[in-house]
Coordinates of C-alpha atoms and ligand atoms in Angstrom, one line a residue:
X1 CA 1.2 3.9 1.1
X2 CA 1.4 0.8 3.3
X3 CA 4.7 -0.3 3.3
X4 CA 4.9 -2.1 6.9
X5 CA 5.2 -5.2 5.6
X6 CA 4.5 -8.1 2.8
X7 CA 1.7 -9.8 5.2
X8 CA -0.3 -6.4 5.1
X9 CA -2.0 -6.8 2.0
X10 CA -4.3 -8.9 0.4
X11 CA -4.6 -12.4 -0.8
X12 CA -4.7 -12.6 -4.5
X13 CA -8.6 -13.0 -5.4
X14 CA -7.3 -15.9 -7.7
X15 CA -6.3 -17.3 -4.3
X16 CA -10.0 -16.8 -2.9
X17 CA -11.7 -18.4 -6.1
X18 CA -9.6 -21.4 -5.6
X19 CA -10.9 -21.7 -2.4
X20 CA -14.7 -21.0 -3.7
X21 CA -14.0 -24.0 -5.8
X22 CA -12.4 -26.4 -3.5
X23 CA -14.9 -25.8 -0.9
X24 CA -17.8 -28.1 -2.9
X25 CA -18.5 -32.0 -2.1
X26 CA -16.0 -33.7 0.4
X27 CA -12.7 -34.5 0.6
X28 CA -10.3 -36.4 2.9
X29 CA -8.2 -34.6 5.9
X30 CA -5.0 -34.4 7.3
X31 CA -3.4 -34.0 4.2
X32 CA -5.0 -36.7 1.9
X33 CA -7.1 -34.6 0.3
X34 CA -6.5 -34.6 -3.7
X35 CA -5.7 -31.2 -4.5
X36 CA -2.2 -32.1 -2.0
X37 CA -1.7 -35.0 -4.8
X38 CA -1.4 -32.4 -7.2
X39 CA 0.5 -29.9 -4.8
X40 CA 3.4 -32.4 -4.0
X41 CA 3.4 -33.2 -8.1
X42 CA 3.6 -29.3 -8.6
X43 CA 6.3 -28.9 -6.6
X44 CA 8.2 -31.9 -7.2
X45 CA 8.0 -30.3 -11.0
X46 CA 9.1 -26.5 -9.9
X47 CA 11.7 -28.1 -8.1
X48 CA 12.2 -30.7 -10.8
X49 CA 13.1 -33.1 -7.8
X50 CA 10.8 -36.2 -8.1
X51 CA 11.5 -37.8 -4.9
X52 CA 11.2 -34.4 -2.9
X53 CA 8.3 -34.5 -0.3
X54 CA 6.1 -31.8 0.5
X55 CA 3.8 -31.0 3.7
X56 CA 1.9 -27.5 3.9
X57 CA 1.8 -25.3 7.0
X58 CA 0.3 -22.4 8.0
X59 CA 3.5 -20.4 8.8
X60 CA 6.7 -19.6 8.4
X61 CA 7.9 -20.3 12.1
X62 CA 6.4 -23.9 12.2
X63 CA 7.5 -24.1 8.4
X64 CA 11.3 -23.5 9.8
X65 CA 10.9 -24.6 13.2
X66 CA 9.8 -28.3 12.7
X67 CA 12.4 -28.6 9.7
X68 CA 15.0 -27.5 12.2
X69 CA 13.6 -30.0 15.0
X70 CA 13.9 -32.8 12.0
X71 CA 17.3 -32.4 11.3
X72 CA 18.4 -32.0 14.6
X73 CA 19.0 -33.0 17.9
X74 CA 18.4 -31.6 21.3
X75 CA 21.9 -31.5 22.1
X76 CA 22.9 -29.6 19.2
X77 CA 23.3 -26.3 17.5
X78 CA 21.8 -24.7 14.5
X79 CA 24.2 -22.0 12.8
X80 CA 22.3 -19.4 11.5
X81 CA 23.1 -15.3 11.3
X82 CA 22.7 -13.2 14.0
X83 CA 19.8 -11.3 12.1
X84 CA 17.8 -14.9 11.3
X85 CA 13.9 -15.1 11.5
X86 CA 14.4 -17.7 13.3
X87 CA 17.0 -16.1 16.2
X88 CA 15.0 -12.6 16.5
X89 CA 11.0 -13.3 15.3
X90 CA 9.9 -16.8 16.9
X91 CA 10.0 -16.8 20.4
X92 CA 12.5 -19.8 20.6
X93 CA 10.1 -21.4 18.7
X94 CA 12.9 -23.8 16.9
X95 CA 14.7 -24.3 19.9
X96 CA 11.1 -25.5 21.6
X97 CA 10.1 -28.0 18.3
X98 CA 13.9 -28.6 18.6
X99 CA 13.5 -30.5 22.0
X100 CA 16.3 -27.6 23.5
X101 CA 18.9 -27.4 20.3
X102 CA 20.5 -24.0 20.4
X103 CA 21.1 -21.6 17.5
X104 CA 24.7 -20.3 17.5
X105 CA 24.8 -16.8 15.6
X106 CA 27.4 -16.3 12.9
X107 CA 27.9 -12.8 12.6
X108 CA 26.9 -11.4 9.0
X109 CA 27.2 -8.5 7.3
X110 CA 24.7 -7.8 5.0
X111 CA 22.3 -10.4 6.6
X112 CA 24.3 -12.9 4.1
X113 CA 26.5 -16.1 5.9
X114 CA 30.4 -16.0 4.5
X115 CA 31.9 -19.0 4.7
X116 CA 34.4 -17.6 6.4
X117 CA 32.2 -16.6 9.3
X118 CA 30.3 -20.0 9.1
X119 CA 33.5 -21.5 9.5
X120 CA 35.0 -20.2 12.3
X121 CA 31.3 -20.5 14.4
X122 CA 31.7 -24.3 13.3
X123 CA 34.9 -24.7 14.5
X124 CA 33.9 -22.9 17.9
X125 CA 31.3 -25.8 18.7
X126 CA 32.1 -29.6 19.0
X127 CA 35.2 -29.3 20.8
X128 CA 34.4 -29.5 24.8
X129 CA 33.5 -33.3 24.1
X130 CA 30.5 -34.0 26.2
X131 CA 30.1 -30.4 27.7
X132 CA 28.8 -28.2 25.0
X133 CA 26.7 -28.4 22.3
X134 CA 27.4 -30.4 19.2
X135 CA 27.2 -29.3 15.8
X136 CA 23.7 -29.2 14.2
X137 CA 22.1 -27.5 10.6
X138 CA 22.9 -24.7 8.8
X139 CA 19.9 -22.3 8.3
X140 CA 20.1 -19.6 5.4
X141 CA 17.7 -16.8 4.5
X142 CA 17.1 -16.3 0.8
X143 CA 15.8 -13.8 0.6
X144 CA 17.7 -12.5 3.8
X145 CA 15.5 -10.2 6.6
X146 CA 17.8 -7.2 5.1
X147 CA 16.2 -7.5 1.6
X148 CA 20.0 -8.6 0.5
X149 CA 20.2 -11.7 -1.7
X150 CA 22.9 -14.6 -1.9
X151 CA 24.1 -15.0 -5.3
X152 CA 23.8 -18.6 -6.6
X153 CA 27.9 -18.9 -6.0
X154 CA 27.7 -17.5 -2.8
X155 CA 25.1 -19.9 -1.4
X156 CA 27.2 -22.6 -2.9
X157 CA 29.9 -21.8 -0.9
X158 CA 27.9 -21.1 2.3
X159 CA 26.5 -25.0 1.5
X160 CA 29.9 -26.1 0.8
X161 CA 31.4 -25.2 4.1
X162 CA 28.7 -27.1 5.7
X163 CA 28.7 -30.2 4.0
X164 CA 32.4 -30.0 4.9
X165 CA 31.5 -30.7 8.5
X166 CA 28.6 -33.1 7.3
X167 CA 26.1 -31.0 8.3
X168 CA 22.7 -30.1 6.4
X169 CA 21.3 -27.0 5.0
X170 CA 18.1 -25.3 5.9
X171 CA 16.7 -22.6 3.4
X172 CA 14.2 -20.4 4.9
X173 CA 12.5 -19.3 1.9
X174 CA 9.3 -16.3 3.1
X175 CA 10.7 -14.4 0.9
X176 CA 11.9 -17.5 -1.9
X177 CA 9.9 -15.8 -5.1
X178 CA 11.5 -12.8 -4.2
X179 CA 15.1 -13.9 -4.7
X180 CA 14.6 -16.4 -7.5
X181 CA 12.7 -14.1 -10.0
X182 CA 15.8 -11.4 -8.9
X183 CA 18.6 -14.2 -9.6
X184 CA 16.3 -15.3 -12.7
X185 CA 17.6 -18.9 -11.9
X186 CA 15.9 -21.6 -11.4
X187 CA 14.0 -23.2 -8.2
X188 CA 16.4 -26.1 -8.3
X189 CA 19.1 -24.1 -9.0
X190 CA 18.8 -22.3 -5.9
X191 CA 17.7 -25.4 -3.4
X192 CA 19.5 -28.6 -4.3
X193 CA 21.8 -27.5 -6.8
X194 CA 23.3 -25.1 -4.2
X195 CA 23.4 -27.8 -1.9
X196 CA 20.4 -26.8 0.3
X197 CA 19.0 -30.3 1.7
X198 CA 15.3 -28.6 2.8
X199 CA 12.7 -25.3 2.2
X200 CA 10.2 -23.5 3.9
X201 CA 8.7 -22.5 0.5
X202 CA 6.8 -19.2 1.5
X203 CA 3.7 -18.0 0.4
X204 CA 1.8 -16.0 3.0
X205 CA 3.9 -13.1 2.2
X206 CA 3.6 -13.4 -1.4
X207 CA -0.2 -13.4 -2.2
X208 CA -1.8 -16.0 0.1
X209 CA -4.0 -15.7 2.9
X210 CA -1.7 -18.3 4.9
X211 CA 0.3 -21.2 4.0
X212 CA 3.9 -22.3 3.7
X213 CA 5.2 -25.1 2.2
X214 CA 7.9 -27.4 3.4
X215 CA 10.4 -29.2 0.6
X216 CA 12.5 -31.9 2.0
X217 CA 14.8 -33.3 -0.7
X218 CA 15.7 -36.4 1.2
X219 CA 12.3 -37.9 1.4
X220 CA 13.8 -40.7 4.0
X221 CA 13.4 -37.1 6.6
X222 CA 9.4 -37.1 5.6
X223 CA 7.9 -39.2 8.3
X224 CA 9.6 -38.1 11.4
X225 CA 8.9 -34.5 9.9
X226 CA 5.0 -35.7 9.5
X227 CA 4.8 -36.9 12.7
X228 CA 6.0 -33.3 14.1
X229 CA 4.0 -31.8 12.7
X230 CA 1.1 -33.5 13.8
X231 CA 2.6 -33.1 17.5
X232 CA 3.1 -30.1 17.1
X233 CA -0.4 -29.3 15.9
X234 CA 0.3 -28.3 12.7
X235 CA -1.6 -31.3 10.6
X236 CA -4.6 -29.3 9.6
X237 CA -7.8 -31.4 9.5
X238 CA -9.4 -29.2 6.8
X239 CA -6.3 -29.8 5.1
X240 CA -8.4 -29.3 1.5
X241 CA -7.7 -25.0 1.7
X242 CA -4.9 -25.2 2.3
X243 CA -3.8 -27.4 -0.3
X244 CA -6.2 -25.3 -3.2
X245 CA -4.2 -22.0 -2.1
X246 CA -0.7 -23.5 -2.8
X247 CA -2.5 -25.6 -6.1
X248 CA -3.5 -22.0 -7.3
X249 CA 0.1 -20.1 -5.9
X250 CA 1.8 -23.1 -8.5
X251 CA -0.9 -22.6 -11.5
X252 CA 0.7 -20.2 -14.5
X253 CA 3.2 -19.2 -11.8
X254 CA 1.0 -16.9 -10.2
X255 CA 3.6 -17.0 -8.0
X256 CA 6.1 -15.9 -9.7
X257 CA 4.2 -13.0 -11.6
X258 CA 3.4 -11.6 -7.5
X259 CA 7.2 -11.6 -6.5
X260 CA 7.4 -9.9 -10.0
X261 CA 5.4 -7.5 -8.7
X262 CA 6.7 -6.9 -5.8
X263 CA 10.3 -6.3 -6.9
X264 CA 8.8 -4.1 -9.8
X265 CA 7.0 -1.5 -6.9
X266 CA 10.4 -2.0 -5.3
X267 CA 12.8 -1.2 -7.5
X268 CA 10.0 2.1 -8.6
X269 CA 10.8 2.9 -5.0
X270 CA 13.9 2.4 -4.9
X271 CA 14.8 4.9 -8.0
X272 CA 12.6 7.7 -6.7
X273 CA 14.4 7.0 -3.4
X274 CA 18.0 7.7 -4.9
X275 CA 16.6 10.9 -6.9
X276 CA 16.0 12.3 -3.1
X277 CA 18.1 13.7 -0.6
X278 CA 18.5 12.8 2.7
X279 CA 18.4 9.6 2.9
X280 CA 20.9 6.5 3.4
X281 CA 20.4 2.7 2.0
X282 CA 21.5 0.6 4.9
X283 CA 21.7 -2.3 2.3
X284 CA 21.5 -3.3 -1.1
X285 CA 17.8 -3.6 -1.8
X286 CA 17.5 -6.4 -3.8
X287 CA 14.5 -7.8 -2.9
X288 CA 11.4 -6.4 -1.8
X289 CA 12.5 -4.6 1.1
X290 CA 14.4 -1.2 1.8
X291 CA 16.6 -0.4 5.4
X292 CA 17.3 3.6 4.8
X293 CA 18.0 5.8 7.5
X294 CA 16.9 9.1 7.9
X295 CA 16.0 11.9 10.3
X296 CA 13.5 12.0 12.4
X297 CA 12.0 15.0 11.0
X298 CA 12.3 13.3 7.6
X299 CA 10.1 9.6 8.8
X300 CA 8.0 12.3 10.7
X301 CA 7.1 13.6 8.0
X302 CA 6.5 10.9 5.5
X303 CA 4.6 9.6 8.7
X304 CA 2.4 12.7 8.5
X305 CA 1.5 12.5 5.5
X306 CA 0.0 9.3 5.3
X307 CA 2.8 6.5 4.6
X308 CA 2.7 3.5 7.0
X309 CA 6.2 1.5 7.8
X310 CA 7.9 0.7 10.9
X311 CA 10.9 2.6 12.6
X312 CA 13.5 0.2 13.2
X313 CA 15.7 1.8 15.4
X314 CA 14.9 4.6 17.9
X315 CA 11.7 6.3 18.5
X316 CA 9.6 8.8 16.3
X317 CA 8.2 10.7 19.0
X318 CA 11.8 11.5 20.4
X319 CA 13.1 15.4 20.8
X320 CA 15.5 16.1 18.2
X321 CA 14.7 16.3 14.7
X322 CA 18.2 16.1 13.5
X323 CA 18.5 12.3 15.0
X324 CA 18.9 9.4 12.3
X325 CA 16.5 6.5 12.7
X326 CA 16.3 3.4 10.2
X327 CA 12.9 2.9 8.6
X328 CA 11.9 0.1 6.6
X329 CA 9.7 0.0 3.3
X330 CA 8.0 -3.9 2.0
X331 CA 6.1 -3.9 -1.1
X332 CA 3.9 -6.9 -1.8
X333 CA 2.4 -8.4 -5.0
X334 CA -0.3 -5.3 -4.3
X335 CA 1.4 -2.6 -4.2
X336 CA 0.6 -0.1 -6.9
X337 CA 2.7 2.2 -8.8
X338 CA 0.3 4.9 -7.7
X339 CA 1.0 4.1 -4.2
X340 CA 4.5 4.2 -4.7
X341 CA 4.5 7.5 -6.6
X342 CA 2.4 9.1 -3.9
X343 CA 5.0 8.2 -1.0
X344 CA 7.7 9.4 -2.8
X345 CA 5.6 12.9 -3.5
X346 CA 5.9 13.1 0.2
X347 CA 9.4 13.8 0.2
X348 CA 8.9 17.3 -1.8
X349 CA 6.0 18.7 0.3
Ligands
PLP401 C1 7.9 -13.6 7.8 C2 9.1 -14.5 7.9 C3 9.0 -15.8 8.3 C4 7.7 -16.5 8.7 O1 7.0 -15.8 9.7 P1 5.6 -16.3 10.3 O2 5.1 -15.0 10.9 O3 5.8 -17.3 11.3 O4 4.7 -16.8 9.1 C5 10.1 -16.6 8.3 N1 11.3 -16.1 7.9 C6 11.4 -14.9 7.5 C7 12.7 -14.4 7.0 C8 10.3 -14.0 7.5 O5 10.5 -12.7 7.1

């Protein structure tokens, strides 16, 4: 009944033989290793973009952080929502890769950018001349930190609004399997197509032990994105393991079948979840994760009994029992329907 989050489980043991097997005989570093010939092929195939570029990092924030950095400049701003990874869960890390670029928050409901609302925080930047900050990216989270997903037209028009202004498109993808096997589209369908310039393709939260990929579609962006990531020390010498977990995250869509996964567990939880009382969705769940609010005497005691997740609002040691407080629920590739089943017995006990 671990429900904390998608980085809690385990690495697929697929993931681990790969690494049995790549770890024989020698191989070059920093990223010239072999198996990262067959990576950057892979991808350039799931994204069916043959001039695409591909780099492998070992998280999410560097993943988002040195993309930002790339298309940006110090003096600008990245528009992003005011729920973004990369606003509330990197310690300013894009604004430090970033040389100083701010993030300017465009309020979203649903954790999902309008275009509307991306608009109107466009239009408030880039108009004190010299003064403020100039416009910079767009970030988007697909799926979003919420566990809501962007339709393929409503990315499109998020895009759209940006490359009104000339301005490019980040997609922060942790949670990328989780939307696309959801929308049951297609990688490029949901990058390129929908006018997303750049990826941090995720994998740590979807069955590897730690590696992220980046997809750059304009391959002219790949060396100055290289050469931060080596300064910012993210150029792994051993590059080979990292490279053999995303070769066997690509092979027979392993990938794909662990979002599958995931959602299933999720959606399991889900209907059990509507069949009980007392308890609120905060969001569509459409993913992989689950915002419900409860009472404190409810998350006690599920607590009690043995589920693990985090309270995301208010405390669970506090006085009155009555008191709603927002809990939230991440299955990963390893959850089992057991596991769900068990939780949900919780709430008749
Ligand atoms: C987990 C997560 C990341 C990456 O986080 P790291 O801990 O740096 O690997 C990025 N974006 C979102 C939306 C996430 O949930």
């Amino acid at each position: 009944m671990f429900f904390a989050s998608d980085n809690a489980g385990p690495a697929h043991p697929k993931v681990l033989e790969a690494l049995t097997i790549a770890n024989t005989g020698y191989a070059s570093g920093y990223g010239a290793d072999a198996i990262m010939d067959e990576v950057r092929d892979g991808i350039r195939t799931v994204f069916e973009a043959p001039r695409a570029e591909a780099f492998l990092v070992t998280t999410g924030t560097a993943a988002n952080s040195l993309i930002l950095a790339t298309m940006s400049k110090p003096w600008q701003t990245v528009f992003c929502s005011d729920v973004a990874h990369i606003h509330e869960d990197e310690c300013n890390a894009p604004e430090f890769f970033s040389g100083g670029s701010k993030l300017t928050l465009v309020p979203s409901p649903s954790a999902k950018l309008t275009p509307d609302a991306l608009r109107s925080a466009i239009l408030g930047e880039e108009n004190r001349g010299v003064h403020g900050p100039q416009r910079g990216p767009v970030s988007i989270t697909q799926a979003t930190e919420k566990g809501t997903i962007y339709s393929l037209e409503e990315l499109t028009a998020v895009t759209a609004v940006a490359k009104d202004f000339g301005l490019k498109t980040h997609l922060d993808g942790a949670r990328f399997a989780n939307a696309l096997v959801r929308l049951g589209c297609t990688p490029a369908e949901m990058t390129w197509k929908a006018g997303i310039d750049a990826v941090s393709f995720g994998g740590t939260k979807n069955g590897l032990l730690g590696v992220e990929a980046v997809v750059l579609f304009d391959p002219e962006t790949a060396w100055e994105f290289e050469l931060r990531r080596k300064r910012g020390a993210h150029l792994l010498s051993k590059h080979r393991y990292l490279s053999a977990q995303m070769r066997a995250y690509l092979a027979d869509d392993l990938w794909l079948d662990m979002a599958r996964m995931a959602n299933a567990r999720t959606d399991r939880l889900v209907a059990g979840l509507r069949n009980t009382s007392g308890i609120e969705f905060l969001f569509e769940p459409e993913a992989n994760i689950i915002f419900f609010s409860a009472t404190r005497g409810l998350h006690r005691k599920l607590h009690d009994g043995g589920a693990v997740y985090y309270i995301m609002s208010g405390e669970l040691d506090g006085d009155d029992p009555e008191e709603m407080l927002t809990g939230r629920l991440v299955c990963d590739w390893s959850m089992t329907e057991d596991g769900v089943d068990e939780f949900l017995a919780l709430f008749d006990r």
